[in-house]
């Protein structure tokens, strides 16, 4: 794995802190939410950021679906408070059944 530059390390710390914060809120507010995970290519940040909430099963995912827009706004707001602007918040946050590849 390529070593991250100091700017990329700051971006990683920012994304990790926001993901941790949203994950904690998600576990409290969304039944069946298992974990929060993300993918990002730091040389294309923030455009490449994709944050996911993973759910236990299809039923829990479908029950949470109406809340997706609210969570997209939360991500956008959290990043904006740190000086990062997302052009289209819908592209950067999804609900899924998929687990991260290890």
PDB file of C-alpha atoms in Angstrom, residues 31-102:
ATOM      1  CA  UNK A  31     -32.391  -0.743  13.845  1.00  0.00           C
ATOM      2  CA  UNK A  32     -30.279  -3.404  12.161  1.00  0.00           C
ATOM      3  CA  UNK A  33     -27.378  -1.103  11.244  1.00  0.00           C
ATOM      4  CA  UNK A  34     -24.225  -3.212  11.582  1.00  0.00           C
ATOM      5  CA  UNK A  35     -21.373  -0.879  10.728  1.00  0.00           C
ATOM      6  CA  UNK A  36     -20.252   2.170   8.822  1.00  0.00           C
ATOM      7  CA  UNK A  37     -17.464   1.840   6.275  1.00  0.00           C
ATOM      8  CA  UNK A  38     -16.081   3.906   3.450  1.00  0.00           C
ATOM      9  CA  UNK A  39     -13.891   3.950   0.384  1.00  0.00           C
ATOM     10  CA  UNK A  40     -11.925   6.944  -0.795  1.00  0.00           C
ATOM     11  CA  UNK A  41      -9.118   7.715  -3.199  1.00  0.00           C
ATOM     12  CA  UNK A  42      -7.349  10.533  -1.409  1.00  0.00           C
ATOM     13  CA  UNK A  43      -5.891  12.027  -4.593  1.00  0.00           C
ATOM     14  CA  UNK A  44      -9.518  12.581  -5.708  1.00  0.00           C
ATOM     15  CA  UNK A  45     -10.941  13.635  -2.334  1.00  0.00           C
ATOM     16  CA  UNK A  46     -13.766  14.555  -1.688  1.00  0.00           C
ATOM     17  CA  UNK A  47     -15.207  13.473  -5.039  1.00  0.00           C
ATOM     18  CA  UNK A  48     -14.229   9.823  -4.544  1.00  0.00           C
ATOM     19  CA  UNK A  49     -15.630   9.450  -1.003  1.00  0.00           C
ATOM     20  CA  UNK A  50     -18.327   6.795  -0.615  1.00  0.00           C
ATOM     21  CA  UNK A  51     -19.593   6.131   2.904  1.00  0.00           C
ATOM     22  CA  UNK A  52     -21.849   3.136   3.545  1.00  0.00           C
ATOM     23  CA  UNK A  53     -24.098   1.977   6.342  1.00  0.00           C
ATOM     24  CA  UNK A  54     -24.249  -1.824   6.306  1.00  0.00           C
ATOM     25  CA  UNK A  55     -27.454  -3.492   7.500  1.00  0.00           C
ATOM     26  CA  UNK A  56     -28.121  -6.986   8.883  1.00  0.00           C
ATOM     27  CA  UNK A  57     -30.703  -7.980   6.290  1.00  0.00           C
ATOM     28  CA  UNK A  58     -32.955  -6.813   3.462  1.00  0.00           C
ATOM     29  CA  UNK A  59     -35.882  -6.133   5.806  1.00  0.00           C
ATOM     30  CA  UNK A  60     -33.831  -3.763   7.987  1.00  0.00           C
ATOM     31  CA  UNK A  61     -32.360  -2.096   4.907  1.00  0.00           C
ATOM     32  CA  UNK A  62     -35.817  -1.489   3.410  1.00  0.00           C
ATOM     33  CA  UNK A  63     -37.103  -0.145   6.739  1.00  0.00           C
ATOM     34  CA  UNK A  64     -34.226   2.365   6.873  1.00  0.00           C
ATOM     35  CA  UNK A  65     -34.478   3.435   3.214  1.00  0.00           C
ATOM     36  CA  UNK A  66     -36.772   6.440   3.876  1.00  0.00           C
ATOM     37  CA  UNK A  67     -34.084   7.847   6.207  1.00  0.00           C
ATOM     38  CA  UNK A  68     -31.301   7.826   3.586  1.00  0.00           C
ATOM     39  CA  UNK A  69     -31.674  11.456   2.517  1.00  0.00           C
ATOM     40  CA  UNK A  70     -31.424  12.603   6.149  1.00  0.00           C
ATOM     41  CA  UNK A  71     -28.152  10.697   6.567  1.00  0.00           C
ATOM     42  CA  UNK A  72     -26.775  12.059   3.296  1.00  0.00           C
ATOM     43  CA  UNK A  73     -27.439  15.555   4.630  1.00  0.00           C
ATOM     44  CA  UNK A  74     -25.739  14.682   7.919  1.00  0.00           C
ATOM     45  CA  UNK A  75     -22.605  13.585   6.086  1.00  0.00           C
ATOM     46  CA  UNK A  76     -22.627  16.700   3.921  1.00  0.00           C
ATOM     47  CA  UNK A  77     -23.152  18.953   6.961  1.00  0.00           C
ATOM     48  CA  UNK A  78     -20.414  17.246   8.999  1.00  0.00           C
ATOM     49  CA  UNK A  79     -17.936  17.640   6.133  1.00  0.00           C
ATOM     50  CA  UNK A  80     -18.991  21.238   5.493  1.00  0.00           C
ATOM     51  CA  UNK A  81     -18.273  22.084   9.143  1.00  0.00           C
ATOM     52  CA  UNK A  82     -14.718  20.863   8.474  1.00  0.00           C
ATOM     53  CA  UNK A  83     -14.427  22.912   5.278  1.00  0.00           C
ATOM     54  CA  UNK A  84     -15.116  20.106   2.780  1.00  0.00           C
ATOM     55  CA  UNK A  85     -17.875  20.631   0.218  1.00  0.00           C
ATOM     56  CA  UNK A  86     -19.675  17.718  -1.464  1.00  0.00           C
ATOM     57  CA  UNK A  87     -21.143  18.698  -4.829  1.00  0.00           C
ATOM     58  CA  UNK A  88     -23.776  15.937  -4.835  1.00  0.00           C
ATOM     59  CA  UNK A  89     -24.374  14.366  -1.408  1.00  0.00           C
ATOM     60  CA  UNK A  90     -26.414  11.504  -2.941  1.00  0.00           C
ATOM     61  CA  UNK A  91     -23.277  10.094  -4.592  1.00  0.00           C
ATOM     62  CA  UNK A  92     -21.334   9.898  -1.331  1.00  0.00           C
ATOM     63  CA  UNK A  93     -23.559   7.983   1.098  1.00  0.00           C
ATOM     64  CA  UNK A  94     -25.572   4.772   0.644  1.00  0.00           C
ATOM     65  CA  UNK A  95     -27.264   2.040   2.653  1.00  0.00           C
ATOM     66  CA  UNK A  96     -26.169  -1.510   1.743  1.00  0.00           C
ATOM     67  CA  UNK A  97     -26.049  -5.166   2.727  1.00  0.00           C
ATOM     68  CA  UNK A  98     -22.466  -5.484   1.440  1.00  0.00           C
ATOM     69  CA  UNK A  99     -19.554  -5.848   3.839  1.00  0.00           C
ATOM     70  CA  UNK A 100     -16.158  -4.298   3.207  1.00  0.00           C
ATOM     71  CA  UNK A 101     -13.601  -6.410   1.381  1.00  0.00           C
ATOM     72  CA  UNK A 102     -10.786  -7.359   3.716  1.00  0.00           C
TER      73      UNK A 102
END
